Every structure is written in structure tokens, then in C-alpha cells.
Short mmCIF file of C-alpha atoms in Angstrom, two decimals:
data_model
loop_
_atom_site.label_atom_id
_atom_site.label_comp_id
_atom_site.label_asym_id
_atom_site.label_seq_id
_atom_site.Cartn_x
_atom_site.Cartn_y
_atom_site.Cartn_z
CA MET A 1 0.00 0.00 0.00
CA GLN A 2 1.29 3.50 -0.78
CA GLY A 3 0.57 7.01 0.39
CA THR A 4 1.91 10.54 0.58
CA VAL A 5 3.53 12.21 3.59
CA ALA A 6 1.13 14.81 5.02
CA THR A 7 3.01 15.65 8.23
CA PHE A 8 6.34 14.68 9.77
CA ASP A 9 7.96 15.79 13.03
CA PRO A 10 11.71 15.04 12.93
CA GLU A 11 12.02 15.45 16.72
CA THR A 12 9.43 12.81 17.62
CA ARG A 13 9.85 10.89 14.30
CA THR A 14 6.07 10.59 13.97
CA GLY A 15 3.68 11.83 11.34
CA SER A 16 0.74 11.15 9.10
CA LEU A 17 0.15 9.98 5.56
CA LEU A 18 -2.68 10.27 3.08
CA LEU A 19 -3.58 7.13 1.17
CA ASP A 20 -4.53 7.45 -2.49
CA ASP A 21 -8.21 7.48 -1.56
CA GLY A 22 -7.65 10.38 0.88
CA THR A 23 -7.74 8.28 4.06
CA PRO A 24 -5.36 9.67 6.73
CA VAL A 25 -3.02 7.21 8.45
CA ALA A 26 -0.80 8.10 11.42
CA PHE A 27 2.56 6.45 11.97
CA ASP A 28 4.53 6.20 15.19
CA ARG A 29 8.23 6.34 16.00
CA ALA A 30 8.63 2.56 15.80
CA ALA A 31 7.25 2.42 12.23
CA PHE A 32 9.54 5.25 11.14
CA ASP A 33 12.61 3.84 12.92
CA ALA A 34 12.05 0.45 11.26
CA SER A 35 12.43 2.13 7.87
CA GLY A 36 16.08 3.04 8.32
CA LEU A 37 15.32 6.53 6.97
CA ARG A 38 16.53 9.72 8.62
CA LEU A 39 13.92 12.18 7.30
CA LEU A 40 10.72 12.40 5.31
CA ARG A 41 9.58 15.44 3.37
CA LEU A 42 6.02 16.64 2.91
CA GLY A 43 4.53 15.27 -0.30
CA GLN A 44 7.00 12.39 -0.48
CA ARG A 45 5.62 9.09 -1.76
CA VAL A 46 5.99 6.20 0.72
CA ARG A 47 5.12 2.53 1.00
CA LEU A 48 3.33 1.22 4.11
CA GLU A 49 4.03 -2.26 5.45
CA HIS A 50 1.63 -3.89 7.91
CA ASP A 51 2.08 -6.92 10.15
CA ALA A 52 -0.26 -9.93 10.22
CA GLU A 53 -2.59 -8.13 12.67
CA GLY A 54 -2.86 -5.11 10.37
CA ARG A 55 -0.69 -2.75 12.43
CA LEU A 56 1.57 -0.38 10.53
CA ARG A 57 5.06 -1.71 11.12
CA ARG A 58 7.25 0.17 8.63
CA VAL A 59 7.18 3.23 6.36
CA THR A 60 9.66 3.13 3.46
CA ILE A 61 10.22 4.84 0.17
CA PRO A 62 8.93 2.77 -2.78
CA THR A 63 12.39 2.08 -4.22
CA MET A 64 13.64 0.35 -1.04
CA PRO A 65 13.42 -3.45 -0.79
#
């Protein structure tokens, strides 16, 4: 699943995304830290990875494996 960065706080490493259908999705520090990224910019395209229970576990850029 993919979305676009709507907000990002580099101090708390949390933020929110907008899915293609306009649905907002928040991500926490753990999901950002699992990505290995250092920053996100507003409007950046990202891929969302969920665990088996449907929790957001990682936010990455689409070109990352």
C-alpha cells in the first residue's frame, strides 16, 4: 500500500500519511525507525508495510526493498 507524507515531526519521528483514496493514516516512531530513513519530506511518496494483525510496522520509500 502506498501514500503521501502529510506531516512529519523530525524530533518525535512521527507523522501522518494520506492514502490514495484520501484516508489519513498516522505512523509512530517505531514504524519510522524500522524504515532506516533519517527524514521524510512533505509530499514524499511512501510505501506502508503492515504486520499480520494489520498494524503499521514500517514506512519506506517505494524504491527500497
